[in-house]
Short mmCIF file of C-alpha atoms in Angstrom, two decimals:
data_model
loop_
_atom_site.label_atom_id
_atom_site.label_comp_id
_atom_site.label_asym_id
_atom_site.label_seq_id
_atom_site.Cartn_x
_atom_site.Cartn_y
_atom_site.Cartn_z
CA ASP J 8 -18.50 19.83 24.36
CA GLU J 9 -17.35 16.20 25.26
CA ARG J 10 -14.99 15.61 22.59
CA THR J 11 -10.83 16.50 22.13
CA PHE J 12 -8.68 16.83 20.15
CA ALA J 13 -7.24 13.27 19.43
CA THR J 14 -4.04 12.43 16.52
CA LYS J 15 -3.98 10.19 13.65
CA GLY J 16 -3.00 7.27 14.93
CA GLU J 17 -5.50 7.70 18.18
CA LEU J 18 -8.30 7.65 15.87
CA ALA J 19 -7.25 4.97 13.39
CA ARG J 20 -6.48 2.66 16.92
CA ALA J 21 -10.41 3.68 17.46
CA ILE J 22 -12.29 3.19 13.70
CA VAL J 23 -9.66 -0.09 13.83
CA LEU J 24 -11.54 -1.13 17.54
CA ARG J 25 -14.76 -0.07 16.67
CA ALA J 26 -14.33 -2.64 13.66
CA LEU J 27 -12.62 -5.56 14.72
CA ALA J 28 -16.05 -5.70 17.53
CA SER J 29 -17.72 -5.59 14.68
CA PRO J 30 -19.54 -8.83 12.76
CA LEU J 31 -16.56 -8.50 9.97
CA PRO J 32 -13.88 -11.29 9.79
CA ILE J 33 -11.40 -9.33 9.06
CA ALA J 34 -7.34 -10.42 9.13
CA TRP J 35 -5.84 -7.95 7.38
CA VAL J 36 -4.96 -3.67 7.51
CA THR J 37 -2.96 -1.93 5.39
CA ALA J 38 -2.29 1.84 6.35
CA ASP J 39 0.17 5.04 4.07
CA SER J 40 3.53 5.88 6.09
CA ALA J 41 0.50 7.81 8.65
CA TYR J 42 -0.65 5.59 10.29
CA GLY J 43 2.84 2.85 10.25
CA GLN J 44 5.09 5.10 11.61
CA GLU J 45 2.74 5.16 14.49
CA TRP J 46 4.37 2.30 17.16
CA ARG J 47 1.12 1.75 19.38
CA PHE J 48 -1.08 1.10 16.14
CA ARG J 49 1.09 -1.59 15.05
CA ARG J 50 1.24 -2.64 18.44
CA MET J 51 -2.81 -3.09 20.02
CA LEU J 52 -2.40 -4.59 15.59
CA GLU J 53 -0.25 -6.87 17.56
CA GLU J 54 -2.44 -7.54 20.19
CA VAL J 55 -5.26 -8.06 19.22
CA SER J 56 -3.83 -10.83 16.18
CA VAL J 57 -4.41 -8.82 13.47
CA GLY J 58 -1.86 -9.12 10.40
CA TYR J 59 -1.01 -6.01 9.13
CA VAL J 60 1.58 -4.65 6.26
CA LEU J 61 1.66 -0.81 6.74
CA ALA J 62 4.47 1.43 4.81
CA VAL J 63 6.87 2.78 7.00
CA PRO J 64 9.63 6.38 5.87
CA LYS J 65 12.71 5.44 4.73
CA SER J 66 14.53 6.80 8.65
CA GLN J 67 12.06 4.17 10.13
CA HIS J 68 13.47 2.03 13.26
CA VAL J 69 14.02 -1.15 12.85
CA PRO J 70 14.97 -2.73 16.38
CA ARG J 71 18.14 -4.55 15.40
CA PHE J 72 19.30 -3.53 12.29
CA GLY J 73 18.40 0.62 12.29
CA ARG J 74 17.15 2.28 9.09
CA ILE J 75 14.81 0.42 7.48
CA ASP J 76 16.37 1.68 4.43
CA HIS J 77 20.25 0.89 4.98
CA LEU J 78 18.84 -2.37 6.08
CA PHE J 79 17.80 -2.74 2.04
CA THR J 80 20.49 -1.21 1.11
CA GLN J 81 22.10 -4.24 2.02
CA ALA J 82 20.53 -6.69 0.04
CA PRO J 83 22.21 -8.33 -2.43
CA ASP J 84 21.07 -8.19 -5.72
CA GLU J 85 19.29 -11.71 -5.36
CA ALA J 86 17.33 -10.63 -2.72
CA TRP J 87 15.00 -8.60 -5.05
CA GLU J 88 12.00 -10.80 -6.97
CA LYS J 89 9.64 -8.89 -9.40
CA ARG J 90 5.93 -10.12 -7.81
CA SER J 91 3.05 -8.76 -7.70
CA CYS J 92 0.38 -6.74 -5.99
CA GLY J 93 -2.31 -6.68 -7.99
CA ASP J 94 -3.79 -5.56 -11.03
CA GLY J 95 -4.19 -1.92 -12.03
CA ALA J 96 -5.77 0.05 -14.62
CA LYS J 97 -2.70 -1.15 -17.24
CA GLY J 98 -2.22 -4.26 -15.89
CA PRO J 99 -0.03 -6.38 -13.87
CA ARG J 100 1.90 -4.71 -11.26
CA VAL J 101 4.84 -5.26 -11.30
CA TYR J 102 7.79 -4.35 -8.40
CA HIS J 103 10.92 -5.78 -7.04
CA TRP J 104 10.11 -6.47 -3.65
CA ALA J 105 12.83 -8.37 -0.44
CA ALA J 106 11.71 -9.25 2.76
CA VAL J 107 13.09 -9.85 6.08
CA GLN J 108 12.05 -11.59 8.07
CA LEU J 109 12.77 -9.99 11.07
CA PRO J 110 13.98 -11.76 14.95
CA ALA J 111 10.76 -12.56 17.62
CA ILE J 112 10.44 -9.70 20.24
CA GLU J 113 10.32 -12.46 23.39
CA ASP J 114 8.53 -10.27 25.96
CA PHE J 115 5.79 -9.76 23.52
CA ASP J 116 5.29 -12.45 21.56
CA GLY J 117 6.36 -15.64 24.59
CA GLU J 118 7.95 -18.69 23.69
CA THR J 119 6.06 -19.93 20.85
CA PRO J 120 5.16 -17.07 18.56
CA THR J 121 1.80 -17.49 16.58
CA HIS J 122 3.20 -14.41 14.39
CA GLN J 123 6.19 -13.15 12.56
CA ARG J 124 7.80 -9.49 11.49
CA TRP J 125 9.14 -8.66 8.73
CA ALA J 126 10.48 -6.08 6.59
CA LEU J 127 9.59 -5.33 3.76
CA ALA J 128 10.26 -2.84 0.23
CA ARG J 129 9.37 -2.00 -2.22
CA ARG J 130 11.32 -1.48 -6.08
CA SER J 131 10.61 0.23 -8.86
CA VAL J 132 11.59 -1.39 -12.16
CA THR J 133 11.80 1.87 -14.37
CA ARG J 134 13.34 4.20 -12.12
CA PRO J 135 15.71 2.14 -8.91
CA ASP J 136 16.05 5.43 -6.67
CA GLU J 137 12.46 4.65 -5.27
CA ILE J 138 11.75 2.64 -3.07
CA ALA J 139 8.75 2.03 -1.00
CA TYR J 140 9.09 0.42 3.25
CA TYR J 141 6.69 -1.92 5.17
CA LEU J 142 7.21 -2.87 8.18
CA GLY J 143 4.76 -6.47 8.31
CA TYR J 144 2.79 -9.11 10.47
CA ALA J 145 1.81 -11.86 9.89
CA PRO J 146 0.55 -15.30 10.85
CA VAL J 147 3.83 -17.90 10.78
CA GLY J 148 4.00 -19.72 7.23
CA THR J 149 2.33 -16.46 5.52
CA ASP J 150 4.19 -16.22 2.12
CA VAL J 151 6.40 -13.47 0.92
CA ASP J 152 3.53 -13.00 -1.84
CA GLN J 153 0.65 -12.18 0.25
CA LEU J 154 2.57 -9.54 2.58
CA VAL J 155 2.83 -8.06 -1.05
CA ARG J 156 -1.09 -8.95 -2.45
CA VAL J 157 -1.51 -6.83 1.52
CA ALA J 158 -0.10 -3.93 0.45
CA GLY J 159 -0.91 -4.13 -2.26
CA ARG J 160 -4.69 -3.57 -2.02
CA ARG J 161 -4.40 0.40 -1.22
CA TRP J 162 -4.11 1.14 -4.00
CA GLY J 163 -7.88 -0.26 -4.17
CA ILE J 164 -9.00 1.81 -2.47
CA GLU J 165 -7.18 5.08 -2.81
CA GLU J 166 -9.34 4.69 -7.03
CA CYS J 167 -12.00 4.17 -4.84
CA PHE J 168 -11.75 7.33 -2.98
CA GLN J 169 -10.87 8.90 -6.37
CA ALA J 170 -13.52 8.12 -8.54
CA ALA J 171 -15.69 8.39 -5.68
CA LYS J 172 -14.00 12.59 -5.67
CA ASN J 173 -14.49 12.54 -9.21
CA GLU J 174 -18.04 11.13 -10.46
CA CYS J 175 -19.64 11.86 -7.09
CA GLY J 176 -18.87 15.22 -5.19
CA LEU J 177 -17.52 13.18 -2.34
CA ASP J 178 -15.16 16.11 -0.56
CA GLN J 179 -16.74 18.90 -2.70
CA TYR J 180 -19.75 19.30 1.10
CA GLU J 181 -19.88 22.53 2.52
CA VAL J 182 -21.77 21.19 6.53
CA ARG J 183 -20.10 22.28 9.34
CA ARG J 184 -21.95 20.25 11.05
CA TYR J 185 -22.25 16.41 11.42
CA VAL J 186 -25.55 15.64 10.23
CA GLY J 187 -25.51 17.31 6.79
CA TRP J 188 -21.99 16.24 6.52
CA MET J 189 -23.06 12.52 7.33
CA ARG J 190 -26.14 13.03 4.66
CA HIS J 191 -23.57 14.05 1.69
CA ILE J 192 -21.21 11.45 2.24
CA THR J 193 -23.92 8.75 2.60
CA LEU J 194 -25.50 9.76 -1.08
CA ALA J 195 -22.35 10.23 -2.01
CA MET J 196 -20.92 6.79 -1.13
CA LEU J 197 -24.69 5.28 -2.80
CA ALA J 198 -24.38 7.04 -5.58
CA HIS J 199 -20.80 5.35 -6.39
CA ALA J 200 -21.30 2.14 -5.07
CA PHE J 201 -25.16 2.01 -8.06
CA LEU J 202 -22.35 3.76 -10.68
CA ALA J 203 -19.94 1.14 -9.43
CA ALA J 204 -22.18 -2.23 -10.13
CA THR J 205 -24.11 -0.69 -13.04
CA ALA J 206 -21.14 -0.13 -14.62
CA ALA J 207 -20.30 -3.97 -13.87
CA GLN J 208 -22.95 -5.60 -14.99
CA ALA J 209 -23.65 -3.56 -17.72
CA ALA J 210 -19.41 -5.40 -18.93
CA SER J 211 -20.81 -8.22 -17.63
CA LYS J 212 -23.13 -8.96 -20.83
CA GLY J 213 -21.10 -6.48 -22.98
CA GLY J 214 -18.53 -9.79 -22.43
CA ALA J 215 -21.11 -12.55 -22.75
CA GLU J 216 -22.88 -10.91 -25.93
CA THR J 217 -18.76 -11.83 -27.69
CA VAL J 218 -18.23 -15.13 -26.76
CA PRO J 219 -19.36 -17.58 -29.75
#
């Protein structure tokens, strides 16, 4: 009865704050545009000095520049560079990337900012009309390659969820109460961890046996 409705942005802020209160080392947050477009979520991360690379819709407003898609429409050809955002099932996932460092906001950042804001765009190499957009916040001195790698971490997380659904029934619960849901999710995640560790050990053993 004490629970009330919460938006995705509110849930995300609560999850991140709970994680930050734990002993886990946390340096970055990445998420899709459902969360990236939430300015309160971005501002909370900035207030606790956690870097982020968050997807945003093409209509996202960028202070002093207007819509983020219009910002990159004006980018010259040389602004786009091929970069890998991590390995996929078929090798490195290479896209054309463009990045713009955004001006500091004095009211938030003070006279000597410790972090910088970024706008990024990821364009398909084979289908240049397919462009995704991101807002970033990173310690001063962070290069574009690091931002691209953080953006690419979402792929591994999504693959993990999909594998757990396909192989362990992560999403096949039929319960209405929290305890039953937690038991199902915990068992599915444990089974997935066991399968992943077993597969990694088998691959490692196979590789060792083939080394001359």
